[in-house]
GROMACS .gro file of C-alpha atoms in nm:
model
  111
    1MET     CA    1   4.032   4.481   6.558
    2ASN     CA    2   4.425   4.309   6.394
    3ASP     CA    3   4.757   4.485   6.587
    4MET     CA    4   4.763   4.542   6.182
    5ALA     CA    5   4.480   4.742   6.164
    6TYR     CA    6   4.576   4.963   6.472
    7VAL     CA    7   4.905   5.007   6.384
    8VAL     CA    8   4.797   5.115   6.019
    9GLY     CA    9   4.517   5.282   6.179
   10GLU     CA   10   4.771   5.501   6.430
   11ARG     CA   11   4.977   5.538   6.153
   12VAL     CA   12   4.748   5.722   5.962
   13ARG     CA   13   4.635   5.964   6.209
   14ASN     CA   14   4.991   6.062   6.235
   15TYR     CA   15   5.067   6.153   5.910
   16ARG     CA   16   4.646   6.368   5.877
   17LEU     CA   17   4.742   6.510   6.164
   18ARG     CA   18   5.085   6.602   6.100
   19ALA     CA   19   4.918   6.730   5.760
   20GLY     CA   20   4.657   6.931   5.992
   21LEU     CA   21   4.353   6.764   5.870
   22THR     CA   22   4.085   6.720   6.068
   23GLN     CA   23   3.927   6.338   5.966
   24MET     CA   24   3.676   6.498   5.746
   25LYS     CA   25   3.873   6.685   5.554
   26LEU     CA   26   4.051   6.339   5.431
   27ALA     CA   27   3.765   6.187   5.476
   28GLU     CA   28   3.738   6.447   5.115
   29LYS     CA   29   3.967   6.463   4.999
   30ALA     CA   30   4.023   6.082   4.958
   31GLY     CA   31   3.634   5.992   4.848
   32VAL     CA   32   3.595   5.746   5.184
   33HIS     CA   33   3.319   5.783   5.403
   34HIS     CA   34   3.447   6.068   5.723
   35THR     CA   35   3.314   5.762   5.983
   36TYR     CA   36   3.552   5.538   5.744
   37ILE     CA   37   3.836   5.709   5.837
   38GLY     CA   38   3.737   5.734   6.262
   39GLN     CA   39   3.653   5.317   6.182
   40LEU     CA   40   4.062   5.292   6.059
   41GLU     CA   41   4.222   5.493   6.262
   42ARG     CA   42   4.084   5.283   6.577
   43GLY     CA   43   4.145   4.995   6.454
   44GLU     CA   44   3.821   4.936   6.352
   45LYS     CA   45   3.822   4.831   5.976
   46ASN     CA   46   4.069   4.648   5.755
   47ALA     CA   47   4.111   4.931   5.494
   48THR     CA   48   4.133   4.811   5.129
   49LEU     CA   49   4.489   4.862   4.858
   50GLU     CA   50   4.355   5.089   4.706
   51THR     CA   51   4.171   5.285   4.991
   52ILE     CA   52   4.504   5.311   5.206
   53GLU     CA   53   4.659   5.449   4.900
   54LYS     CA   54   4.414   5.702   4.814
   55ILE     CA   55   4.471   5.798   5.196
   56ALA     CA   56   4.809   5.831   5.131
   57ARG     CA   57   4.751   6.073   4.828
   58ALA     CA   58   4.531   6.281   5.029
   59LEU     CA   59   4.835   6.290   5.290
   60ASN     CA   60   4.999   6.361   5.010
   61ILE     CA   61   5.287   6.115   5.068
   62SER     CA   62   5.359   5.781   4.900
   63PHE     CA   63   5.229   5.485   4.989
   64GLU     CA   64   5.568   5.330   5.093
   65THR     CA   65   5.609   5.614   5.342
   66LEU     CA   66   5.306   5.515   5.500
   67PHE     CA   67   5.467   5.126   5.551
   68GLU     CA   68   5.879   5.188   5.598
   69ALA     CA   69   5.966   5.011   5.888
   70MET     CA   70   5.657   4.856   6.010
   71LEU     CA   71   5.699   4.518   5.911
   72SER     CA   72   6.082   4.503   5.926
   73GLY     CA   73   6.033   4.349   6.277
   74ASP     CA   74   6.348   4.567   6.393
   75THR     CA   75   6.190   4.536   6.687
   76GLU     CA   76   6.564   4.712   6.852
   77ASN     CA   77   6.407   5.018   6.786
   78SER     CA   78   6.070   5.046   6.865
   79ILE     CA   79   6.071   5.275   7.196
   80ALA     CA   80   6.205   5.566   6.939
   81ARG     CA   81   5.955   5.461   6.684
   82GLU     CA   82   5.765   5.489   6.887
   83ILE     CA   83   5.834   5.796   7.042
   84TYR     CA   84   5.907   5.930   6.716
   85GLU     CA   85   5.492   5.858   6.625
   86LEU     CA   86   5.438   6.085   6.825
   87VAL     CA   87   5.610   6.310   6.876
   88THR     CA   88   5.562   6.471   6.525
   89ALA     CA   89   5.239   6.385   6.570
   90GLN     CA   90   5.209   6.723   6.725
   91PRO     CA   91   5.293   7.070   6.568
   92GLU     CA   92   5.627   7.212   6.570
   93LYS     CA   93   5.564   7.427   6.823
   94ASP     CA   94   5.496   7.114   7.104
   95GLN     CA   95   5.766   6.915   6.893
   96LYS     CA   96   5.985   7.194   7.071
   97VAL     CA   97   5.865   7.185   7.439
   98LEU     CA   98   5.889   6.797   7.412
   99LEU     CA   99   6.239   6.793   7.253
  100ASP     CA  100   6.333   7.044   7.566
  101LEU     CA  101   6.168   6.777   7.780
  102ILE     CA  102   6.402   6.471   7.629
  103LYS     CA  103   6.720   6.721   7.648
  104ARG     CA  104   6.679   6.851   8.000
  105THR     CA  105   6.591   6.500   8.125
  106VAL     CA  106   6.869   6.301   8.024
  107HIS     CA  107   7.091   6.614   8.115
  108TYR     CA  108   7.003   6.537   8.439
  109ARG     CA  109   7.014   6.160   8.464
  110HIS     CA  110   7.405   6.170   8.353
  111LEU     CA  111   7.476   6.390   8.685
   0.00000   0.00000   0.00000
């Protein structure tokens, strides 16, 4: 599928994991089939705006939040944004471990 479908799918997955929902539970809350959520997250399906709105509502986020900074073309912070997306998709306990690892790495590199 195209890059946009993949990016949308990644963002849906990240917000779903952050909300602590399974694909099945998100699908139930959004009123779509659970296999559709999987296909969407893998970038295999292009969602309609209506479906994206249902999914955003089910995730308790705004439509705008789901797409924020996605189309800005800001490549300067793309790595930081990718790191943020990866880290925030993890449970808080794992986020703390990752933060500690980053801090130690930065400290080590400045010795």
